[in-house]
Structures are given as C-alpha cells and as structure tokens.
C-alpha cells in the first residue's frame, strides 16, 4: 500500500461524527450514527431512499441540529448551529438540483454572496476575475468567465459549483447524485476533477449516489446506511458489489439474469412505420410483440422520450403510420391512447406521474375514476371501491406504507415509482411505456420493479423501456433498439445485448458526423490554401 495513502487513513479525521441521533415525531431518521471523513479521500455514502443520508448531510450543513451526538473537525469538537458556521468550517454542499443563478455568468455565480474586494467604493472585478481564474484553472473549466450559466452544459455547471466551493476554501465537499444527467464522457471528466481535488489538493469528498458502478470506481471507502443506521463501512477494495447491494436492501438481492426471449412469432401489438415529428424523431420504424420487453436506448436528446410521447398522444407525427393491434393508430391525445390500452410511466414521476399534495389512495385511483363510479351517469365515485383497489395494489406491489391514506410525499422514491406503475394496473393495459423506470431508485426497489415488469410481461403485457442506464437493459430486455439523433442506429437481441454494444451504437452516428465534419473542414482548408 502506498505510504501517503496509508498516512491519510491513519491521520486524524478531517470530520468525525459520534453517536449522532435525530428524530422527527418520534421516528429516528438517524440512530446513533458514527461517521468519519479523511482529507484527500473520496467517501461514498449510499443507501435506500429514506435511509438517513439526507438527514446526515443536513446535520453537517447546519440545516438540522442533532438531538444527541458530537461532531469534531480536525480533532476539535464543533457545534454546527447554522449553515453559516458550516461554511466557515470549510464544509460545502453541491445538491443534485444545482443552486446556480442561470442568468448570472460564471464569475458572478462563483462569487455570489461572498465578500468582494472593492476599489473606490466599487467591486474590483479585475481582481476578482484573477482570483476566480486561479480557481477554475484548478478544475480545468474551459469556458470564458463572462459566459451565462444557462449556456453551459450540466457537466460544466457542476464544475462551476465545485469552483464555488474551492473559492470558499472548502476542506470538504459533499456531492449529491453528481452524474445523474451526465454522459459517459462527462462522467469521466468529472471523475478526473474529483481525483485531482482529493489527491493533489487534499480536499475530502463525500459522494452520494445510487450508481454502484460509479461508487466502486471513484470512492476510496464506502458507508452504507439503512433505516437511519450505519450498516456497513469498509475500504472499497475490501467489499463486493453484491455485499453492498444486500446491505442497502437488507436482504439478498438476486442478480438480474438475462431474460432475452424470441417473440417473433407472437402477435405484433405496436408497429411504427417511418415515423417523424419534424423535430427530434426522424424516420423511426419498429415492431413490438405481445409480451415482449423492448428496450429503447441512446444518449440524452436522441429522441426516445419524444417517440414515446407520439405513441401516447402527447405529440403528433407529421410523417409515417402507426398501428396498434393491427388497426391504424393516431391518438389525438393521451386519453385516446389510454382507451386503446396504453399506459405511460413518465421520466419525471414527481412532476408528471404523481399529484404530490395528495395521498397514496388518490394517486393510485387517478386513471380509474370512470371504473369506480357506481353509476356511469352519476359523477360520483365509490370511496369504498377506491380504497379496496388501493389496498390490493399496495399488497400486490409491496408498496411500503402504513395506510393508503398516507401522503405520497411520505414514501421513498422507489415506492413512489411503484405507485406510478400501480395506478395503471386496474385498467389492464396491453402496452406499458416506461421512461427511465429506475432513475433515483435504490437497488432494493429497483429489483422489485424489475420483477414487476417481468411478471407482467409473462401475462402478455408488452413493455417499451426507455433507459439511459446501459447496465439494466441487457438483463431485462428481449430486444434493444438504439437511437442516435432521432434515428434508429441499430438493434440488438439475445446475447448481442451488452453494455458495450449499446454504447457503440449510441455513438455510431456521432462518430460518422465527426468524421464527415473533419473531411469537410479539410476540404475547406485546402480550398483556402488554393
């Protein structure tokens, strides 16, 4: 083991929590948690939604005060009574929803709310610019300082947020789901920055994520939390992915095994013939068979969601034809699609799939109001029937809630997603479109959602699964179609469905475009020389 590496492990922790407990209405969100972070290391903090990770971060940020326990910085006891004290101690927090002002430029966002040098009573922007430039050089951010943040990629916005932390001389940076909206190349770039600020600049990073492959790659050590307690902690190289998954779930989670089946002889439930919408979707043709799980992959912006919206009647095609159950299909609106037997699980469950200020019962019955009216001609519903449907769905989908009357916001992300799925089951759909079905869902709930999909497919229900997670598609899908810039770039089935094959197809047209652009540029250069 490298001597410097061992020295970091043995050193007095930058930050140490002992016996931290925090309860809300008698329920312990944190139960006697001890947690230590070393300078110059990346510490993974993982667990199911509701495990206590967010509460732990809030305690460190001074947003919540613990009921009991002690916090030490560099071996000295501290009391983090508010966010200002947290910042003064050198603690910085970057949340998944980045807190940047999109109309402000890079230098304004990095220095926002911080003391600034003045000259003749005015802010000395020339001095501030030099100071900010020194910071962004440390993270290799290659954009002009006067660029409005709204014009930056999500990856560059993350770098601006890291730059802001460094500008405040942060000793510790907590990052919440930093790669949720990043491409593979952007993830690699962010990891380079994280390694640099930990190894070369001796900053501690706490990395919070549901993506275990990333956790295993970037983190030096990992802490797993469950039900407000620390249940596992070790150096990353001393634990397996399976061990981590089982600790998060609290039970043994069977690996998702390749399901791939040939459905060519089955009835074609959906057929698209050269579909275009004049924008993101360009000349897409595909067939989906009864009981088949068809994956739709590709990079963000490839047109996958827009294609789903055409099928569900949210958008309309301007070219091509669709058939559903061998009949011409051109839904005017989502209700047309629903009546034909199509359900949509949207990408953003909180804004498009749920009514957040309502309870579980209300959300589970939302698409079924016509089915729970005792008399079709009377605009009232049977509350008894609605409650019965909710209880049956809660039991069938193993939704973790004490009652169907519980607020939907009291459920974890995985259980909220089960509600979004469950609300369609009473309608017995023939086709379910799922857009990013496991985004922001912990591994235990993810495994249960996969089981629900497979069980329903065995009963003849077809699935179109749109996913950016190339790890889940090979084990879940019978076929995978990959889209690039609105077009189908390839199709995979059986043993051909691999992460590597999906990624290759996802970048195939981009490579051709770069190649063609290079040829065009060379021709232009030659013309200019002549």
XYZ file of C-alpha atoms in Angstrom:
530
model
C 0.000 0.000 0.000
C 1.270 3.499 -0.891
C 2.795 5.226 2.175
C 0.954 8.511 1.516
C -2.327 6.588 1.117
C -1.777 4.807 4.455
C -0.890 8.125 6.066
C -4.244 9.562 5.004
C -6.054 6.610 6.565
C -4.187 6.851 9.865
C -4.400 10.662 10.183
C -6.812 12.453 12.491
C -10.087 12.667 10.510
C -10.979 15.991 8.948
C -14.544 15.392 10.089
C -15.878 12.918 12.621
C -19.390 12.310 13.915
C -20.012 10.207 17.017
C -23.398 8.880 18.121
C -25.496 11.284 16.042
C -29.232 10.823 16.602
C -32.059 12.832 15.036
C -35.769 12.045 15.362
C -38.862 13.532 13.754
C -42.146 12.944 15.607
C -40.542 10.053 17.452
C -39.207 8.384 14.281
C -35.408 8.189 14.246
C -34.030 9.435 10.929
C -30.531 8.954 12.395
C -29.937 6.419 15.146
C -26.555 6.614 16.925
C -24.611 7.141 13.690
C -20.823 7.449 13.719
C -19.149 8.640 10.536
C -15.638 9.876 9.729
C -14.184 11.535 6.651
C -10.468 11.808 5.859
C -8.845 14.622 3.898
C -7.711 13.637 0.417
C -10.169 10.756 0.074
C -13.495 10.127 -1.673
C -16.033 8.640 0.729
C -19.120 7.015 -0.797
C -22.355 7.466 1.170
C -25.094 5.186 -0.096
C -28.375 3.637 0.959
C -32.017 3.340 0.010
C -34.203 6.431 -0.157
C -35.131 7.216 3.431
C -32.006 5.550 4.842
C -30.862 8.770 6.555
C -28.264 10.070 4.069
C -30.035 13.390 3.516
C -30.547 13.956 7.243
C -26.866 13.276 7.877
C -25.904 15.840 5.216
C -28.377 18.371 6.687
C -26.746 17.977 10.111
C -23.329 18.700 8.602
C -24.739 21.658 6.658
C -26.241 23.190 9.809
C -29.765 22.869 8.440
C -30.738 20.416 11.198
C -29.421 20.136 14.751
C -28.925 16.592 16.085
C -30.797 15.528 19.209
C -27.619 13.945 20.549
C -24.074 13.168 19.490
C -20.828 15.044 18.916
C -19.096 16.463 15.817
C -15.345 17.019 15.525
C -13.332 18.977 12.937
C -9.592 18.243 12.873
C -9.958 16.645 16.298
C -11.702 19.657 17.874
C -15.352 19.496 18.946
C -17.607 21.875 16.999
C -21.270 22.857 17.084
C -22.746 23.437 13.609
C -25.736 25.550 14.597
C -26.462 27.035 11.168
C -25.308 26.979 7.518
C -23.029 29.995 8.036
C -20.992 28.131 10.665
C -20.833 25.097 8.359
C -19.409 27.269 5.561
C -16.923 28.947 7.913
C -15.680 25.496 8.959
C -14.915 24.731 5.308
C -17.878 22.448 4.563
C -19.514 22.788 1.137
C -22.521 21.011 -0.376
C -23.478 20.558 -4.038
C -27.003 19.266 -4.476
C -28.439 17.371 -7.440
C -30.545 20.423 -8.293
C -27.683 22.872 -8.703
C -28.221 26.175 -6.865
C -26.870 28.436 -9.595
C -28.406 31.639 -10.994
C -28.790 30.774 -14.669
C -28.811 34.385 -15.904
C -25.612 35.202 -13.989
C -22.264 34.432 -15.569
C -19.552 32.112 -14.245
C -17.676 34.691 -12.165
C -20.919 36.056 -10.657
C -22.083 32.561 -9.650
C -18.757 31.574 -8.130
C -18.541 34.768 -6.050
C -22.272 35.107 -5.296
C -22.907 36.218 -1.717
C -19.208 36.233 -0.838
C -17.101 39.225 0.268
C -15.526 41.066 -2.675
C -12.567 43.396 -2.869
C -13.601 46.965 -3.611
C -11.824 49.860 -5.270
C -13.110 53.424 -4.937
C -16.289 52.016 -3.393
C -16.942 49.673 -6.358
C -16.331 45.960 -6.750
C -12.861 45.379 -8.197
C -13.924 42.876 -10.855
C -10.456 42.771 -12.389
C -9.038 41.466 -9.106
C -11.994 39.092 -8.606
C -11.575 37.782 -12.149
C -7.929 36.857 -11.491
C -8.883 35.165 -8.244
C -11.708 33.177 -9.895
C -9.470 32.277 -12.847
C -6.990 30.700 -10.414
C -9.818 28.545 -9.067
C -11.225 27.368 -12.398
C -7.725 26.557 -13.640
C -7.568 24.036 -10.779
C -10.648 22.228 -12.133
C -9.839 22.629 -15.838
C -13.039 24.524 -16.675
C -12.640 25.686 -20.282
C -15.246 28.443 -20.624
C -14.990 32.256 -20.564
C -15.791 33.720 -17.156
C -18.465 36.008 -18.640
C -20.493 33.067 -20.025
C -24.053 32.919 -18.593
C -24.524 29.674 -16.678
C -27.666 28.838 -18.686
C -25.437 28.412 -21.762
C -23.238 25.789 -20.072
C -23.650 22.026 -20.172
C -24.751 20.295 -16.949
C -21.195 18.960 -16.595
C -19.730 22.475 -16.766
C -22.372 23.709 -14.317
C -21.135 21.043 -11.901
C -17.592 22.336 -12.372
C -18.803 25.875 -11.625
C -20.365 24.558 -8.400
C -17.104 22.833 -7.465
C -15.259 26.048 -8.324
C -17.537 27.971 -5.970
C -16.659 25.530 -3.172
C -12.934 25.911 -3.856
C -13.308 29.705 -3.950
C -14.631 29.467 -0.390
C -11.542 27.427 0.579
C -13.654 24.352 1.247
C -11.928 21.457 3.002
C -14.905 19.142 2.450
C -17.340 18.884 -0.477
C -20.461 16.705 -0.431
C -21.839 15.861 -3.893
C -25.391 14.560 -4.273
C -26.003 12.406 -7.400
C -23.411 14.358 -9.430
C -23.700 12.234 -12.574
C -27.495 11.888 -12.817
C -27.693 13.973 -16.017
C -24.191 13.456 -17.423
C -22.978 11.456 -20.418
C -20.234 8.828 -20.066
C -17.551 11.231 -21.313
C -18.766 13.959 -18.924
C -18.691 11.472 -16.027
C -15.084 10.627 -16.885
C -14.216 14.337 -16.924
C -15.886 14.930 -13.541
C -14.042 11.950 -12.056
C -10.726 13.453 -13.187
C -11.590 16.640 -11.318
C -12.643 14.731 -8.196
C -9.407 12.740 -8.198
C -7.376 15.910 -8.629
C -9.001 17.865 -5.800
C -8.674 14.907 -3.421
C -5.229 13.548 -4.318
C -3.461 16.787 -5.237
C -5.425 19.379 -3.261
C -6.162 17.212 -0.169
C -9.894 18.008 -0.128
C -12.333 15.455 1.282
C -15.273 14.477 -0.929
C -18.434 12.697 0.184
C -20.029 11.168 -2.892
C -23.759 10.344 -2.617
C -25.164 8.205 -5.438
C -27.376 5.251 -6.336
C -24.985 4.238 -9.142
C -22.910 1.486 -7.602
C -20.502 1.067 -10.510
C -19.521 4.716 -10.131
C -19.264 4.401 -6.356
C -16.937 1.414 -6.746
C -14.821 3.272 -9.307
C -14.357 6.679 -7.683
C -14.606 6.057 -3.928
C -11.765 5.060 -1.584
C -14.190 3.875 1.088
C -17.919 3.344 1.383
C -20.503 3.736 4.138
C -23.906 2.099 3.706
C -26.899 3.370 5.672
C -30.255 1.702 6.265
C -33.174 2.868 8.404
C -31.119 5.643 9.974
C -28.180 3.441 10.945
C -24.745 2.708 9.549
C -24.860 -0.956 8.496
C -21.612 -1.290 6.548
C -18.329 0.576 6.255
C -15.097 -0.506 4.625
C -12.447 0.362 2.076
C -13.882 -0.095 -1.392
C -11.333 -2.734 -2.359
C -12.436 -4.892 0.571
C -16.109 -5.203 -0.357
C -18.030 -6.624 -3.296
C -20.869 -5.060 -5.240
C -23.183 -7.908 -4.164
C -22.344 -7.274 -0.499
C -23.144 -3.581 -0.880
C -26.461 -4.289 -2.623
C -27.546 -6.752 0.049
C -26.641 -4.237 2.782
C -28.676 -1.483 1.122
C -31.711 -3.713 0.612
C -31.462 -5.528 3.941
C -31.884 -8.863 2.182
C -30.180 -10.907 -0.506
C -30.951 -9.402 -3.910
C -30.737 -11.909 -6.733
C -28.779 -10.713 -9.752
C -30.868 -9.756 -12.765
C -30.288 -12.562 -15.225
C -30.666 -12.313 -18.954
C -34.353 -12.698 -19.781
C -33.976 -12.453 -23.550
C -36.647 -14.405 -25.427
C -37.611 -14.522 -29.069
C -41.105 -13.103 -29.638
C -41.032 -13.035 -33.445
C -43.934 -15.490 -33.664
C -46.081 -13.501 -31.244
C -48.801 -11.037 -32.214
C -47.464 -7.563 -33.144
C -49.059 -5.172 -30.665
C -47.439 -1.967 -31.953
C -45.939 -1.125 -35.330
C -44.295 2.153 -36.318
C -43.578 2.775 -39.984
C -41.181 5.654 -40.826
C -42.429 7.944 -38.027
C -41.176 11.554 -37.944
C -42.317 14.572 -35.935
C -40.392 17.254 -37.796
C -38.035 17.649 -34.850
C -36.349 15.088 -32.613
C -37.873 11.953 -34.223
C -36.692 11.142 -37.756
C -37.914 8.157 -39.784
C -38.280 5.598 -36.972
C -39.652 2.128 -37.712
C -40.078 -0.654 -35.157
C -42.284 -3.555 -34.128
C -43.225 -4.588 -30.603
C -44.700 -8.029 -29.953
C -47.132 -9.189 -27.299
C -45.391 -9.966 -24.009
C -42.095 -8.549 -25.246
C -39.851 -6.198 -23.284
C -38.284 -3.872 -25.826
C -35.534 -1.535 -24.650
C -35.048 1.882 -26.237
C -31.570 3.247 -25.579
C -29.428 6.151 -26.726
C -27.866 9.341 -25.445
C -29.867 12.183 -23.891
C -31.523 14.090 -26.755
C -31.653 11.073 -29.078
C -35.443 11.404 -29.451
C -36.512 8.481 -27.257
C -38.876 10.430 -24.995
C -40.357 12.278 -27.980
C -41.089 8.941 -29.671
C -42.881 7.739 -26.533
C -44.908 10.950 -26.481
C -46.045 10.333 -30.073
C -47.221 6.831 -29.182
C -49.064 8.161 -26.125
C -50.700 11.060 -27.976
C -48.780 13.872 -26.251
C -47.142 14.790 -29.571
C -48.115 14.041 -33.161
C -46.180 12.657 -36.080
C -46.129 14.551 -39.352
C -44.922 11.580 -41.406
C -45.346 7.830 -41.220
C -48.005 5.479 -39.883
C -48.699 3.664 -36.632
C -50.709 0.531 -35.978
C -51.904 -0.797 -32.642
C -53.359 -4.318 -32.621
C -53.327 -4.291 -36.447
C -55.502 -1.166 -36.586
C -54.451 2.283 -37.736
C -53.449 4.325 -34.709
C -53.056 8.089 -34.496
C -54.083 9.239 -30.996
C -55.323 12.801 -30.758
C -54.441 12.961 -27.069
C -53.352 10.701 -24.204
C -56.945 9.695 -23.429
C -57.190 8.141 -26.902
C -54.078 6.078 -26.152
C -55.323 5.099 -22.694
C -58.634 3.879 -24.115
C -56.728 1.680 -26.570
C -54.803 0.076 -23.694
C -51.578 2.086 -23.483
C -50.059 3.362 -20.233
C -47.115 5.735 -19.741
C -44.742 5.865 -16.772
C -43.103 9.281 -17.371
C -39.453 10.189 -16.848
C -40.168 12.640 -14.025
C -42.578 10.960 -11.639
C -42.798 13.961 -9.311
C -43.983 16.471 -11.918
C -45.699 14.206 -14.467
C -46.640 10.984 -12.689
C -47.971 11.985 -9.276
C -50.092 14.620 -7.543
C -47.695 15.419 -4.726
C -50.155 17.120 -2.366
C -52.479 14.093 -2.406
C -52.309 10.698 -0.711
C -51.473 7.218 -1.996
C -55.146 6.269 -2.465
C -55.839 9.334 -4.630
C -52.805 8.727 -6.849
C -53.447 5.013 -7.312
C -57.005 5.659 -8.470
C -56.385 8.740 -10.597
C -56.676 6.980 -14.013
C -59.544 4.805 -12.778
C -62.220 7.347 -11.849
C -64.574 6.036 -14.500
C -64.102 2.485 -13.208
C -65.023 3.320 -9.601
C -68.240 5.217 -10.312
C -71.205 3.148 -9.070
C -73.361 4.615 -11.844
C -71.888 5.755 -15.154
C -74.374 8.612 -15.414
C -73.656 9.917 -11.902
C -70.416 11.991 -11.376
C -69.523 10.445 -8.015
C -67.091 7.697 -7.088
C -67.268 4.815 -4.640
C -64.763 5.597 -1.883
C -65.107 2.025 -0.645
C -64.204 0.655 -4.079
C -61.275 3.107 -4.394
C -59.906 2.082 -1.005
C -60.213 -1.618 -1.893
C -58.289 -1.111 -5.162
C -55.551 0.793 -3.329
C -55.111 -1.847 -0.646
C -54.904 -4.616 -3.251
C -52.287 -2.713 -5.284
C -50.255 -1.860 -2.181
C -50.143 -5.552 -1.278
C -49.500 -6.747 -4.836
C -46.623 -4.317 -5.480
C -45.220 -4.424 -1.928
C -45.575 -0.655 -1.567
C -44.144 0.242 1.839
C -46.768 2.407 3.543
C -48.820 2.029 6.700
C -52.057 3.059 5.027
C -53.461 4.002 1.639
C -54.265 7.411 3.138
C -50.574 8.234 3.690
C -49.298 11.362 1.872
C -47.489 10.405 -1.322
C -44.523 12.540 -0.206
C -44.027 10.295 2.840
C -42.992 7.423 0.535
C -39.445 6.761 -0.687
C -38.618 7.306 -4.368
C -38.864 3.606 -5.132
C -42.287 3.297 -3.531
C -43.492 6.431 -5.311
C -42.443 4.789 -8.580
C -44.441 1.673 -7.661
C -47.489 3.911 -7.174
C -46.964 5.391 -10.665
C -46.852 1.846 -12.067
C -49.694 0.580 -9.899
C -52.184 3.269 -10.895
C -52.370 1.776 -14.397
C -52.805 -1.877 -13.432
C -56.542 -1.669 -12.766
C -57.010 -0.675 -16.407
C -55.260 -3.871 -17.604
C -53.066 -2.150 -20.214
C -51.741 -4.058 -23.214
C -48.684 -1.812 -23.608
C -46.751 -0.019 -20.866
C -44.207 2.636 -21.844
C -41.672 3.294 -19.081
C -39.345 6.290 -19.421
C -36.297 5.905 -17.106
C -38.189 3.490 -14.796
C -35.500 3.215 -12.110
C -33.961 6.717 -12.071
C -33.311 7.813 -8.482
C -34.459 4.431 -7.132
C -32.375 2.386 -4.688
C -31.231 -1.141 -5.551
C -33.830 -2.932 -3.435
C -36.779 -1.124 -5.033
C -35.074 -1.418 -8.434
C -35.007 -5.206 -8.117
C -38.696 -5.221 -7.159
C -39.601 -3.017 -10.162
C -37.748 -5.386 -12.489
C -39.706 -8.296 -11.008
C -42.986 -6.438 -11.607
C -42.070 -5.814 -15.266
C -41.056 -9.430 -15.890
C -44.137 -10.830 -14.132
C -46.461 -8.596 -16.162
C -44.710 -9.489 -19.431
C -45.293 -13.181 -18.706
C -49.013 -12.358 -18.618
C -48.805 -10.969 -22.146
C -48.336 -7.262 -21.391
C -45.808 -5.571 -23.685
C -43.226 -3.051 -22.482
C -41.262 -0.273 -24.135
C -38.453 0.566 -21.694
C -36.605 3.837 -22.303
C -33.413 3.859 -20.277
C -30.087 5.660 -20.136
C -28.779 3.001 -17.745
C -26.976 0.572 -20.028
C -26.409 -1.754 -17.064
C -30.093 -2.648 -16.690
C -31.117 -3.229 -20.308
C -29.126 -6.433 -21.024
C -30.685 -8.371 -18.155
C -34.193 -7.013 -18.550
C -34.983 -6.753 -22.261
C -35.737 -9.243 -25.025
C -34.524 -6.752 -27.640
C -32.891 -3.324 -27.538
C -33.204 -0.614 -30.183
C -30.665 2.223 -30.030
C -31.449 5.730 -31.271
C -28.988 8.429 -32.301
C -30.105 11.940 -33.252
C -33.699 10.839 -33.818
C -32.955 7.759 -35.911
C -32.553 4.051 -35.200
C -28.835 3.271 -35.306
C -29.158 -0.442 -34.606
C -30.981 -3.323 -32.975
C -29.680 -5.947 -30.544
C -31.169 -9.227 -29.363
C -30.264 -12.299 -27.337
C -26.547 -12.470 -26.444
C -25.862 -9.382 -28.566
C -27.444 -7.181 -25.866
C -24.401 -5.966 -23.936
C -23.374 -2.671 -22.374
C -20.510 -2.374 -24.836
C -22.724 -2.999 -27.878
C -25.311 -0.453 -26.695
C -22.644 2.207 -26.152
C -21.068 1.520 -29.548
C -24.405 2.011 -31.308
C -25.173 5.081 -29.184
C -22.081 6.826 -30.521
C -22.039 5.352 -34.034
C -23.672 8.220 -35.933
C -21.816 10.771 -33.844
C -18.540 9.207 -34.978
C -19.655 9.409 -38.604
C -20.672 13.033 -38.132
C -17.301 13.921 -36.624
C -15.574 12.080 -39.464
C -17.633 13.887 -42.107
C -17.122 17.232 -40.360
C -13.389 16.566 -40.386
C -13.405 15.806 -44.115
C -15.445 18.953 -44.783
C -13.027 21.051 -42.715
C -10.025 19.597 -44.551
C -11.626 20.360 -47.907
C -12.330 23.906 -46.737
C -8.740 24.346 -45.576
C -7.418 23.071 -48.898
C -9.705 25.465 -50.760
C -8.499 28.370 -48.653
C -4.876 27.432 -49.337
C -5.522 27.403 -53.068
